[in-house]
Short mmCIF file of C-alpha atoms in Angstrom, two decimals:
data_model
loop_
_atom_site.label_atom_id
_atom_site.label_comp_id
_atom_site.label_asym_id
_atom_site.label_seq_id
_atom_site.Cartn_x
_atom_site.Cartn_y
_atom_site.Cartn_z
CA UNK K 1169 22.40 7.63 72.84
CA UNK K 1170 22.21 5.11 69.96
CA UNK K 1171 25.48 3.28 68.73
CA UNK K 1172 24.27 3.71 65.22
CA UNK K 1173 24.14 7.53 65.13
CA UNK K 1174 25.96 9.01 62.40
CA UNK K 1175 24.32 11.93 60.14
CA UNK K 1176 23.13 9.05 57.81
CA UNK K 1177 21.43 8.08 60.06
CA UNK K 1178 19.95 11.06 61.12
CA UNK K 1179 19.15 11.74 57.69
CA UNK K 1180 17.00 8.56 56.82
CA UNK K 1181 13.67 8.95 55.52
CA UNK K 1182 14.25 12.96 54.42
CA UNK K 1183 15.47 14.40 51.37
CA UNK K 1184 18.79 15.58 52.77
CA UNK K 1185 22.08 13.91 51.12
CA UNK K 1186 25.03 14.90 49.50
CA UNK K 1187 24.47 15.68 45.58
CA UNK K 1188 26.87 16.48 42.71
CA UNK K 1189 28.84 18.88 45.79
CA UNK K 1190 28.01 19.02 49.04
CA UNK K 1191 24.82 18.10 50.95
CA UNK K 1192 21.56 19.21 49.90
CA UNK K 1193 17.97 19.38 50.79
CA UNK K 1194 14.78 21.22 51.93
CA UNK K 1195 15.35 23.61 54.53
CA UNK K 1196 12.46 22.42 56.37
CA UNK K 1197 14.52 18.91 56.76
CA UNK K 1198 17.86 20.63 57.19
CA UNK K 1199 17.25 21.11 61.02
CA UNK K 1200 19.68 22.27 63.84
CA UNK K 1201 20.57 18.64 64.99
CA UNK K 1202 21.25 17.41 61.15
CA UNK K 1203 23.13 20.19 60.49
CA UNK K 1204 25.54 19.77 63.72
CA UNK K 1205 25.84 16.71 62.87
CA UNK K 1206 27.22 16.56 59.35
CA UNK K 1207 29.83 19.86 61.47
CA UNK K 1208 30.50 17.36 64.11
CA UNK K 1209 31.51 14.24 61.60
CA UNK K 1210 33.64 16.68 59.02
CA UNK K 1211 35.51 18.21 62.17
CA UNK K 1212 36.20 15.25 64.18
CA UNK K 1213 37.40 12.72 60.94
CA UNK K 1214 38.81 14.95 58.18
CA UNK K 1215 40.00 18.48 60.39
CA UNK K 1216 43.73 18.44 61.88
CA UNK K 1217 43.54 22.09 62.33
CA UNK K 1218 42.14 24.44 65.70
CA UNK K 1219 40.25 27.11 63.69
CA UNK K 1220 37.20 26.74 60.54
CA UNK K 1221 35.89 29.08 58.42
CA UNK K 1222 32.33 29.65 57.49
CA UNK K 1223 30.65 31.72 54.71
CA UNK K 1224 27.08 32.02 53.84
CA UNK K 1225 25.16 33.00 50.33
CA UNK K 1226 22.30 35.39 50.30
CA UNK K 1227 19.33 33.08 50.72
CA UNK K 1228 17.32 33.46 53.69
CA UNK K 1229 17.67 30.41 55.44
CA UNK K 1230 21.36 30.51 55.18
CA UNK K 1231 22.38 32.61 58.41
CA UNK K 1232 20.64 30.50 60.43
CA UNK K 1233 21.99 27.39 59.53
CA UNK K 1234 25.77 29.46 59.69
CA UNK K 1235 25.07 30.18 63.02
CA UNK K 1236 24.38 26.06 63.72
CA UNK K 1237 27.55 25.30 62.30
CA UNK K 1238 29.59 27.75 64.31
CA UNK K 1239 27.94 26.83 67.55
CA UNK K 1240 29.06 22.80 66.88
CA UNK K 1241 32.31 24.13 65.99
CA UNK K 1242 32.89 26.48 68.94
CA UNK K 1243 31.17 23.29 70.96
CA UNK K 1244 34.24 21.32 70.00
CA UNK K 1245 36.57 23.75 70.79
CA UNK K 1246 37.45 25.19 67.68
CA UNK K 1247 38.14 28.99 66.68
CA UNK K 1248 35.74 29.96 63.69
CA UNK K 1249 36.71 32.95 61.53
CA UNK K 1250 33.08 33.81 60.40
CA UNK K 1251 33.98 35.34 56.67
CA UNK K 1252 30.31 36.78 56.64
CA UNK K 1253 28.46 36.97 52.72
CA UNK K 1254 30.82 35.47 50.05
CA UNK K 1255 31.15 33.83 47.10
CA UNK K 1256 32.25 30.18 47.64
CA UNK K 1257 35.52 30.09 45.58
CA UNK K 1258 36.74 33.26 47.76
CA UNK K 1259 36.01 31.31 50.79
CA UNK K 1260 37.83 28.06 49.73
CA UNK K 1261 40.55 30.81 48.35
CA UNK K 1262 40.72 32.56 51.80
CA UNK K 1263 40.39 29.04 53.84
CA UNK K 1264 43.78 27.21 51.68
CA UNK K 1265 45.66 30.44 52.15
CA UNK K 1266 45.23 30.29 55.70
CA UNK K 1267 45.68 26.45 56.02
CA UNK K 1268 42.35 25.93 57.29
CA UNK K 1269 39.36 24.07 56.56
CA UNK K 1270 36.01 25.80 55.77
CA UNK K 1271 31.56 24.86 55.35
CA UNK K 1272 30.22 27.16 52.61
CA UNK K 1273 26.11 27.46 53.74
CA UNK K 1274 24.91 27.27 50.39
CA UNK K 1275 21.97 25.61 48.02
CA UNK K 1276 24.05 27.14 44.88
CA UNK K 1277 21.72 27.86 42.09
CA UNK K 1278 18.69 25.38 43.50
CA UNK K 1279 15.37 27.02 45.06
CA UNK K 1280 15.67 29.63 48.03
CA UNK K 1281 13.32 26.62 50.16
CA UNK K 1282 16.61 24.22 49.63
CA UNK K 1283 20.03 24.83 51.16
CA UNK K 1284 23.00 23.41 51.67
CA UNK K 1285 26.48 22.91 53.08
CA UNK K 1286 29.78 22.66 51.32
CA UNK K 1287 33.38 21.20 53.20
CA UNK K 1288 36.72 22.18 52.31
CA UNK K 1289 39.63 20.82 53.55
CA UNK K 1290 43.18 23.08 53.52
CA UNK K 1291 43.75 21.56 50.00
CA UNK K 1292 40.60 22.31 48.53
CA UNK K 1293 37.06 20.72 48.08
CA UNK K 1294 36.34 17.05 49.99
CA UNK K 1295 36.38 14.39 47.48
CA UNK K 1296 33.65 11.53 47.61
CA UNK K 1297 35.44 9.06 49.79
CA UNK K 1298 35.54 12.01 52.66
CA UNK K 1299 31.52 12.20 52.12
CA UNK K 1300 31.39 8.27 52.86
CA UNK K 1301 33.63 9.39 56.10
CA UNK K 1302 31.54 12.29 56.93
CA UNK K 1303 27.87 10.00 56.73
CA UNK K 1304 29.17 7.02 58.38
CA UNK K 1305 30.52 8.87 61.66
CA UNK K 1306 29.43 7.74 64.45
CA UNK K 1307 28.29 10.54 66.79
CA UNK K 1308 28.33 9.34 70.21
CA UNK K 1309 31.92 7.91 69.82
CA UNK K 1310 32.86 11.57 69.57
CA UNK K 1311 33.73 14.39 72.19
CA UNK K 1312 33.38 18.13 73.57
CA UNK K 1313 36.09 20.08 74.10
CA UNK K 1314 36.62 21.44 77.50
CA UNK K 1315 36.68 24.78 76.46
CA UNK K 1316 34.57 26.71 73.85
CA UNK K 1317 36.67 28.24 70.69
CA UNK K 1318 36.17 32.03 69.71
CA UNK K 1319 34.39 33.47 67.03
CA UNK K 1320 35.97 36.16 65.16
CA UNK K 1321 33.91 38.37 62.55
CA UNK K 1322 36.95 39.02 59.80
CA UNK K 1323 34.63 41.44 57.65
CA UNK K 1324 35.89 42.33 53.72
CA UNK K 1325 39.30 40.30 54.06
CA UNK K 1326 38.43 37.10 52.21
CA UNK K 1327 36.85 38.72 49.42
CA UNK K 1328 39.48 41.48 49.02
CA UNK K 1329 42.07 38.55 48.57
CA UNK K 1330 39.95 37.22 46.20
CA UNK K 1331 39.45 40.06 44.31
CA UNK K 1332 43.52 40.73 44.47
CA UNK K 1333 44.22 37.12 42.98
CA UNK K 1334 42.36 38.60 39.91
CA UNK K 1335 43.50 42.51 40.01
CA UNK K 1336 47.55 40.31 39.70
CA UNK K 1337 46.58 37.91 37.01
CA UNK K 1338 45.06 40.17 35.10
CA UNK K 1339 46.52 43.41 35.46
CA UNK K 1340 47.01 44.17 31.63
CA UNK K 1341 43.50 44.13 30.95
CA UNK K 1342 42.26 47.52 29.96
CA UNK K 1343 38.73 47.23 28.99
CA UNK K 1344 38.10 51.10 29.17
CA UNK K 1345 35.27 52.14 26.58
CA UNK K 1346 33.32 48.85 27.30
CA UNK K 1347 30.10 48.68 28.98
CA UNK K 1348 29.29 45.34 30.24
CA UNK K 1349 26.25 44.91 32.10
CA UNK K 1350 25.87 43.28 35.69
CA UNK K 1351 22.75 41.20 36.36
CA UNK K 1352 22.64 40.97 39.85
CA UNK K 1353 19.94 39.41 40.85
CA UNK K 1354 20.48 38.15 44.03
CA UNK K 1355 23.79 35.77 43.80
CA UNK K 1356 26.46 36.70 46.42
CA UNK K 1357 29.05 37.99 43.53
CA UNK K 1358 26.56 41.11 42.32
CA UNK K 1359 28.49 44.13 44.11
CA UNK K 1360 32.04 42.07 43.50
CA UNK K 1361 31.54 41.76 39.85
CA UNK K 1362 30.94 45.68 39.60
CA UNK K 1363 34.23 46.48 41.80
CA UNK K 1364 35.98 44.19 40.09
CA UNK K 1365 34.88 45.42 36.47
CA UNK K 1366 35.49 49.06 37.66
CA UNK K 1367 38.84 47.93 38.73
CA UNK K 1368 40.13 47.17 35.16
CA UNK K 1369 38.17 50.14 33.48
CA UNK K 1370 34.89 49.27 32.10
CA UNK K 1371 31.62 51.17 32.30
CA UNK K 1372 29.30 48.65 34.21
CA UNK K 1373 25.49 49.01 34.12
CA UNK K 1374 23.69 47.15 36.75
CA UNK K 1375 20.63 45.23 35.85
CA UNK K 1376 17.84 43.18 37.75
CA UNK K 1377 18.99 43.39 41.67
CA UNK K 1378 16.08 41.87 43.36
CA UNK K 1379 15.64 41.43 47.30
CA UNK K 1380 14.08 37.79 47.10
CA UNK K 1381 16.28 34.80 46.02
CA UNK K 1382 16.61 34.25 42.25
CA UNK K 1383 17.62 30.47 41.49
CA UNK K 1384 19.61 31.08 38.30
CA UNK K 1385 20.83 27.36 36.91
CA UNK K 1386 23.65 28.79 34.64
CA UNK K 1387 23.01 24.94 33.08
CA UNK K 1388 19.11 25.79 32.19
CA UNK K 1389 18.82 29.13 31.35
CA UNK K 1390 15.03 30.23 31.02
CA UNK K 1391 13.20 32.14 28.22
CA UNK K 1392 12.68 35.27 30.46
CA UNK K 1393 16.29 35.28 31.13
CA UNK K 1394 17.17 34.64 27.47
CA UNK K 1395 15.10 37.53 26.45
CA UNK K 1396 16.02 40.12 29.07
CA UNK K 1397 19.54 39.75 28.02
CA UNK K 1398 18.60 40.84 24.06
CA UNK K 1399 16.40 43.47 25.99
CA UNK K 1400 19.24 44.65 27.74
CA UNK K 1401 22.16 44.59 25.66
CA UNK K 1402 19.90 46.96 22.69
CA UNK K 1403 18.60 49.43 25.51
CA UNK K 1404 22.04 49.41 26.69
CA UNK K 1405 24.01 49.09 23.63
CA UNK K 1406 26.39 46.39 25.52
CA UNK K 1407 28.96 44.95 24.97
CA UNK K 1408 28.84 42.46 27.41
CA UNK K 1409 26.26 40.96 30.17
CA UNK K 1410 28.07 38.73 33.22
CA UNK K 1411 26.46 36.84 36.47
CA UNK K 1412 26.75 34.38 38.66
CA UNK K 1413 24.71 31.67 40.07
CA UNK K 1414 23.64 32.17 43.51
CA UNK K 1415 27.21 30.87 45.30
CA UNK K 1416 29.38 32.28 43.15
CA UNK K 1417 31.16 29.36 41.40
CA UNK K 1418 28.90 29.45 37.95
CA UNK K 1419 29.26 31.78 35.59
CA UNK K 1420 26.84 33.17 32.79
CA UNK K 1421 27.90 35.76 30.13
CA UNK K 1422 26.20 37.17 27.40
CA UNK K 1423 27.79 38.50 24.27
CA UNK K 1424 27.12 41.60 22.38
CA UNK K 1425 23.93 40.50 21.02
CA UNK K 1426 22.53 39.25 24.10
CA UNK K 1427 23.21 35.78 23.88
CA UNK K 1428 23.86 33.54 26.84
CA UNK K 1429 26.85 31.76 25.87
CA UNK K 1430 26.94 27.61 26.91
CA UNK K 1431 28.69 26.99 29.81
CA UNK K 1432 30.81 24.39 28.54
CA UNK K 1433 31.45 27.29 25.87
CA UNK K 1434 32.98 29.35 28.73
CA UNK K 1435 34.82 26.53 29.71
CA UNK K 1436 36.31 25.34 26.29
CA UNK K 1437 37.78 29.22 25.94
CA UNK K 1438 38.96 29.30 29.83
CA UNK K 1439 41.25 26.17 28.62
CA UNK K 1440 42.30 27.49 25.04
CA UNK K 1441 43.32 31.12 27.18
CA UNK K 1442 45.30 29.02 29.96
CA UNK K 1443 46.35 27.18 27.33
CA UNK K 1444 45.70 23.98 29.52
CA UNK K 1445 47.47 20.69 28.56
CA UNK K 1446 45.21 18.49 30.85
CA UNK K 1447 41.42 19.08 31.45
CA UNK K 1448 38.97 17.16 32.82
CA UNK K 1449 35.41 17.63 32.01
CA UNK K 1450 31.94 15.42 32.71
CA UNK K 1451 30.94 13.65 30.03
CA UNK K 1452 27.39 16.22 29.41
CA UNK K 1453 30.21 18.78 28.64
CA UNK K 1454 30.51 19.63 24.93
CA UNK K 1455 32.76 16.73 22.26
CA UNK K 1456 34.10 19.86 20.69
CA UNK K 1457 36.77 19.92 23.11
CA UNK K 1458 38.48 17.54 21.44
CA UNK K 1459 38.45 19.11 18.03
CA UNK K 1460 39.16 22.47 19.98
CA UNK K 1461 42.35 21.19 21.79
CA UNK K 1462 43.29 18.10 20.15
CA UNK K 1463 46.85 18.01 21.91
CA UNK K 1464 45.52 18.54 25.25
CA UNK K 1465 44.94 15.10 27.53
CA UNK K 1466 40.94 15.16 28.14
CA UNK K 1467 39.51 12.77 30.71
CA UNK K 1468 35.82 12.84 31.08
CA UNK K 1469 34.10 12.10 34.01
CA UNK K 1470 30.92 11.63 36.02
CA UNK K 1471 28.90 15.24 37.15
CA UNK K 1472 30.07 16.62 39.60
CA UNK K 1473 32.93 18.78 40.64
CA UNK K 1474 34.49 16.00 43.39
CA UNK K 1475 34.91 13.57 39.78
CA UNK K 1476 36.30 16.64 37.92
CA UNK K 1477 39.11 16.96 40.89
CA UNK K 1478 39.71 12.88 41.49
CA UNK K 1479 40.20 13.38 37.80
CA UNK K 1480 42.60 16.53 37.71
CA UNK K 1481 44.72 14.92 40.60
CA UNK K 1482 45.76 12.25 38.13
CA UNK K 1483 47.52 15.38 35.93
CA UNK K 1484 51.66 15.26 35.77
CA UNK K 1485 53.34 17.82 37.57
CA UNK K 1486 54.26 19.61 34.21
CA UNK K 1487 51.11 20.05 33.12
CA UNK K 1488 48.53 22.92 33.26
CA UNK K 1489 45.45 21.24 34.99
CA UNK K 1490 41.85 22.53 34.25
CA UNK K 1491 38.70 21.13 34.72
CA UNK K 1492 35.62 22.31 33.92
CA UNK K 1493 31.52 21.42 34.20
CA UNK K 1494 28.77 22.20 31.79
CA UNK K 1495 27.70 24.71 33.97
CA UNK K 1496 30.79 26.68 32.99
CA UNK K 1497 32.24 26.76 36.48
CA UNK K 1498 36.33 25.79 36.28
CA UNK K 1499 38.39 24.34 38.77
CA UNK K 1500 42.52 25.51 38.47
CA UNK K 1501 44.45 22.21 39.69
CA UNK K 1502 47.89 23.29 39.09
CA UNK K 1503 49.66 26.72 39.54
CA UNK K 1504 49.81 28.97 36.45
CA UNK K 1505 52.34 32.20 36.06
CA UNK K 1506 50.06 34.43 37.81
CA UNK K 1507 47.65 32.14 39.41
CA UNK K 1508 47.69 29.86 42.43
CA UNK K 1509 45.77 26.77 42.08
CA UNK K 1510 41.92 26.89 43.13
CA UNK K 1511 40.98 23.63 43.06
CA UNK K 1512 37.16 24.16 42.96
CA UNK K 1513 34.15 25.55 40.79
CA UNK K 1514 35.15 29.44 40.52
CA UNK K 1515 33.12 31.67 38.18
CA UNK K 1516 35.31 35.05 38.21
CA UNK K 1517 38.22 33.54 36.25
CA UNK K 1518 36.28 31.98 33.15
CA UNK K 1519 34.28 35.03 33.03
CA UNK K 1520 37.56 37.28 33.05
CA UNK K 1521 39.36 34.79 30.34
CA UNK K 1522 36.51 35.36 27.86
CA UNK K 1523 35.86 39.01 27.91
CA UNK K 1524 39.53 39.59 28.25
CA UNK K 1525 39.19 39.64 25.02
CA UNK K 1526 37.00 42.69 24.52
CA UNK K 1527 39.41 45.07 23.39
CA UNK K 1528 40.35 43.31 20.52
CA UNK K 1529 37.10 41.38 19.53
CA UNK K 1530 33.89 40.99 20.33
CA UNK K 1531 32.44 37.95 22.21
CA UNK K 1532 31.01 36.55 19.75
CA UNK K 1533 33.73 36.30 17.25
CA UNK K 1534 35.10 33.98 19.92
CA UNK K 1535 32.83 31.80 19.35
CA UNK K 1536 33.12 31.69 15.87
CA UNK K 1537 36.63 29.28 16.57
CA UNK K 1538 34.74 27.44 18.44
CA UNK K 1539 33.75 23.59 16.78
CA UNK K 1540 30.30 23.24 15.20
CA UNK K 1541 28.79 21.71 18.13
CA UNK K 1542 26.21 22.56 20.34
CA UNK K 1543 24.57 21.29 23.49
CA UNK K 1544 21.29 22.15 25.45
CA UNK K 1545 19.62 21.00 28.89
CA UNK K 1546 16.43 21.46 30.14
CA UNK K 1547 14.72 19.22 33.14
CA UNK K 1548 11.55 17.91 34.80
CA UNK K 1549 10.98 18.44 37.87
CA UNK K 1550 9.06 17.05 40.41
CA UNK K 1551 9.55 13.26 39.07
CA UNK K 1552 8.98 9.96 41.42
CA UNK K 1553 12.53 8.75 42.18
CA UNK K 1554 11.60 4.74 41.64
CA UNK K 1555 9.82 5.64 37.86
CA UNK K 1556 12.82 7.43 37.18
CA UNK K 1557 14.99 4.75 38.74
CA UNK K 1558 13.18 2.52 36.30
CA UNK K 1559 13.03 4.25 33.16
CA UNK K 1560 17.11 4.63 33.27
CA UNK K 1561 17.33 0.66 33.78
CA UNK K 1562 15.35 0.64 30.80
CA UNK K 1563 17.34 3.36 28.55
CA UNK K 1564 20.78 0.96 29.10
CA UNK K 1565 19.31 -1.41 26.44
CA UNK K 1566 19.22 0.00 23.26
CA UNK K 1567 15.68 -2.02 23.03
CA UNK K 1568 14.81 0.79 25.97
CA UNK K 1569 15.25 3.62 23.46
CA UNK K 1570 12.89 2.82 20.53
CA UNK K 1571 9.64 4.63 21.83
CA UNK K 1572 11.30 7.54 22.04
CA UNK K 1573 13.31 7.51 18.86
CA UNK K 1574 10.13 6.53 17.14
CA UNK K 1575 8.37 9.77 18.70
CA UNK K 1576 11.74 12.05 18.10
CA UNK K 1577 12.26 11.29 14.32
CA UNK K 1578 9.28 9.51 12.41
CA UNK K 1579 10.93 8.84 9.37
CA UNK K 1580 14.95 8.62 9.15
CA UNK K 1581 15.23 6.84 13.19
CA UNK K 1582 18.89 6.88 13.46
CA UNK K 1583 20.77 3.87 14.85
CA UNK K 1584 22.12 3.82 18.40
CA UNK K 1585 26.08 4.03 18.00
CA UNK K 1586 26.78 3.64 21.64
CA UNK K 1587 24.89 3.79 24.94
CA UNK K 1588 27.32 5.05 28.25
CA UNK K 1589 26.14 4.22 31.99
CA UNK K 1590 28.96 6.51 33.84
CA UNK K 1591 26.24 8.76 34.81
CA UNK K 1592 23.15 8.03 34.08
CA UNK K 1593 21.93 7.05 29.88
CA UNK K 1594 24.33 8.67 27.70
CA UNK K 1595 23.75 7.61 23.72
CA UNK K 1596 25.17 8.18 20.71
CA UNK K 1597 23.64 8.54 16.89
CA UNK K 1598 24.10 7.64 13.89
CA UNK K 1599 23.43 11.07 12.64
CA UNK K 1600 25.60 12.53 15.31
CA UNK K 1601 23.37 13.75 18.00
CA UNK K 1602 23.61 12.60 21.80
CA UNK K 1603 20.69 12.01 24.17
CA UNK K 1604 21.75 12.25 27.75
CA UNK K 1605 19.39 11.35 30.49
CA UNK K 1606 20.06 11.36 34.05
CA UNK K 1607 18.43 12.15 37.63
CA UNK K 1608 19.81 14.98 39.43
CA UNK K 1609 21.91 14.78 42.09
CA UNK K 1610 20.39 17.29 44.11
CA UNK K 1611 16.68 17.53 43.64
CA UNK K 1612 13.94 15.19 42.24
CA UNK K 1613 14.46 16.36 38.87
CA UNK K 1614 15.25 14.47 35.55
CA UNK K 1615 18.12 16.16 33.38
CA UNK K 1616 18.43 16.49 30.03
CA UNK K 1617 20.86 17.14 27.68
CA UNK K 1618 21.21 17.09 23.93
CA UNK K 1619 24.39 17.70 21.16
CA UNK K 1620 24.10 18.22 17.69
CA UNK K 1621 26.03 20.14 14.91
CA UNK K 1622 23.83 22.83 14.75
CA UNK K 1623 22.32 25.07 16.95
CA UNK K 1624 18.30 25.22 15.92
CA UNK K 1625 18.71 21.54 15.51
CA UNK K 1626 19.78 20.87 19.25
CA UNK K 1627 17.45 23.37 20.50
CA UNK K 1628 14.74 21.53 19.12
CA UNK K 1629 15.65 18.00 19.66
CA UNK K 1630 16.09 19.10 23.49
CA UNK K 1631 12.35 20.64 23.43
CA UNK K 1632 10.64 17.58 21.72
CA UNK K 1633 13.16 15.32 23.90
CA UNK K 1634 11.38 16.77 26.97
CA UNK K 1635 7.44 16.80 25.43
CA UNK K 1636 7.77 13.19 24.56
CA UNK K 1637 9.41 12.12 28.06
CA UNK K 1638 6.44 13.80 29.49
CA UNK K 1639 3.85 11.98 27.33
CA UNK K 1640 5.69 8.84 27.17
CA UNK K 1641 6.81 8.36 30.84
CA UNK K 1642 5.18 10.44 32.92
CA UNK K 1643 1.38 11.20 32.14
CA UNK K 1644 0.42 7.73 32.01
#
């Protein structure tokens, strides 16, 4: 056996790497042996404990690779609690209240022919320098166990827990006499959400189960989504539409008129509710924030949840951490009254802060507090890595940015105010707007993302953004 093998190694040449959180790639590439060996490297450097837990999503390639994991795990002698179907925040939930790491087998919101794995240590999700651990571990240095550890099949418990840390916190909500809609699709929340929205009184009304794998990005929500909510809420008369993305950790809500609120909208209320004095936020999230809480500490960081939580460890001990992504899934960092810390994306507690509300106002007069700024994203997929490699090099200048301006606004070109490189080509205008460009970290796809002070005008800046990066970069 080669000296050099470590799953980076293993993993040369493919698509398979870790993205924004966790690894990721095509599930023809994610074989048995790559698999094991990104178990084998978390368990051996980063695991002190005798026992793992495992949960899976519902796409179909995900049992399969659950079953891979447990095998290396029971290899090395450890005792896997097998927590079945879940949603990722109820695994990491169960795994830190039982002192035990845990691999989530999940591809999140990103095509059913992509998959994925996600580590958790005792204390929550791995940061980046335990990734660097993970790839560079070398394989043959590393031992079986004499004997083989157990697997035990622990059914409903993880996700009852979960559901209890959310019947405690918010056991004054009484939203009897609302009907909120569930589209469950197929994310690994869709019979939770009812249970839990039966638990505190509402009428639910299930919408859209499907048996094939839906890959809802709660970050780019699509016209047909966009109009089966206003479909929905007027056949329905809702007052309320909530999902997840595929995992569980990203939430989508729709108010009473069957709009699909911003996730960075969901995550500016989850702070103003918690009242958090320190959040940390990537820096695609939405500059109201500042106007919003302008006596809260705000760091922004790169995307990604393991930046949000190098970020939120930084937080004194008196204050009330958040963080948050622009895919509206927030991370707890610090204990509240009636909540324990969760310090990774979770979707059921943003989507309980805002329609908390509900039997007082509607959603949408929520919104109305909000600051008058809006964002949008869209992306192109299926891009050649070096071109878009190149075309960022070229958008740090503010030379780089011309064509495009020139295309975007023929007469009044605004000047370029600033131009940030944390994560990808962030600029600013002189008319206010932002231009974000950056590859994704999980998939060959080029994000976008736009801000501007009004709605129709960011919606349309992102769709011309995305015509003229197509005729500009990428058809010639």
């Amino acid at each position: 056996m080669s000296n050099q093998r470590t799953p980076l190694s293993l993993c040369h040449g493919s698509d398979v790497k870790f993205g924004t959180s966790g690894v990721r790639g095509p599930v023809a590439q994610l074989s048995k042996d790559i698999c094991q060996s990104f178990t084998q490297a978390f368990v051996s450097r980063l695991c002190r404990e005798d026992a793992l837990c495992v949960g899976i999503d519902l796409r179909p390639s995900s049992p399969l690779i659950a079953a891979w994991v447990i095998e290396q795990a029971q290899i090395m002698g450890m005792e896997v609690l097998d927590c079945g179907a879940l949603p990722t925040p109820a695994l990491a939930f169960y795994a830190m209240q039982q002192g035990l790491p845990a691999i989530m087998i999940t591809g999140s919101h990103i095509p059913f022919d992509r998959n994925g794995m996600k580590f958790y240590l005792p204390s929550g999700e791995i940061t980046k320098a335990d990734e660097q651990m993970i790839l560079t571990t070398r394989l043959d240095a590393l031992s079986s166990s004499l004997q083989k550890g157990r697997c035990r099949h622990i059914g409903s418990d993880a996700i009852k827990r979960y559901q209890e840390r959310y019947f405690d916190a918010f056991r004054d909500l009484n939203l009897s006499g609302k009907r909120i809609g569930v589209y469950q699709h197929s994310c690994v929340t869709r019979d939770l959400l009812v249970e839990v929205l039966r638990q505190f009184g509402a009428e639910v009304i299930t919408l859209g189960r499907t048996d094939h794998f839906v890959a809802l990005d709660t970050e780019a929500v699509g016209e047909a989504e966009q109009a089966l909510a206003r479909e929905w809420t007027q056949q329905h008369q809702l007052d309320a539409i909530i999902t997840t993305d595929g995992d569980g950790d990203r939430p989508l809500i729709a108010d009473e008129n069957g709009y699909w609120l911003r996730g960075d909208q969901v995550g500016m209320l989850t702070c103003q509710a918690l009242q958090a004095s320190y959040i940390a936020t990537p820096i695609n999230s939405n500059t109201g924030l500042e106007k919003l809480l302008p006596n809260a500490q705000i760091v922004r960081t790169k995307i990604g949840s393991p930046f949000v939580i190098e970020a939120m460890q930084r937080a004194a001990e008196h204050d009330t951490s958040l963080g948050f992504e622009a895919n509206g899934g927030v991370l707890l960092g610090t204990d509240t009254e009636r909540l324990k810390a969760l310090p990774t994306r979770d979707a059921l507690l943003p989507i309980l802060s805002v329609i908390s509300t509900l039997p007082t106002r509607p959603i949408s007069a929520q919104l109305k507090v909000l600051p008058s700024r809006h964002t949008a994203s869209t992306l192109i997929p299926s891009i050649n890595k070096a071109k878009c490699e190149q075309l960022l090099r070229r958008l740090a200048t503010a030379d780089g940015w011309q064509t495009l301006l020139a295309a975007l606004y023929a007469e009044r070109r605004p000047e370029i105010n600033t131009i940030d490189t944390l994560d990808g080509v962030r600029t600013q205008l002189s008319n206010g707007n932002i231009l974000h460009i950056r590859a994704s970290g999980n998939a060959n796809e080029l994000r976008i993302y736009t801000e501007s002070d009004r709605a129709d005008h960011c919606n349309e800046l992102i769709k011309t953004t995305k015509e003229h990066f197509h005729s500009l970069f990428f058809d010639t």
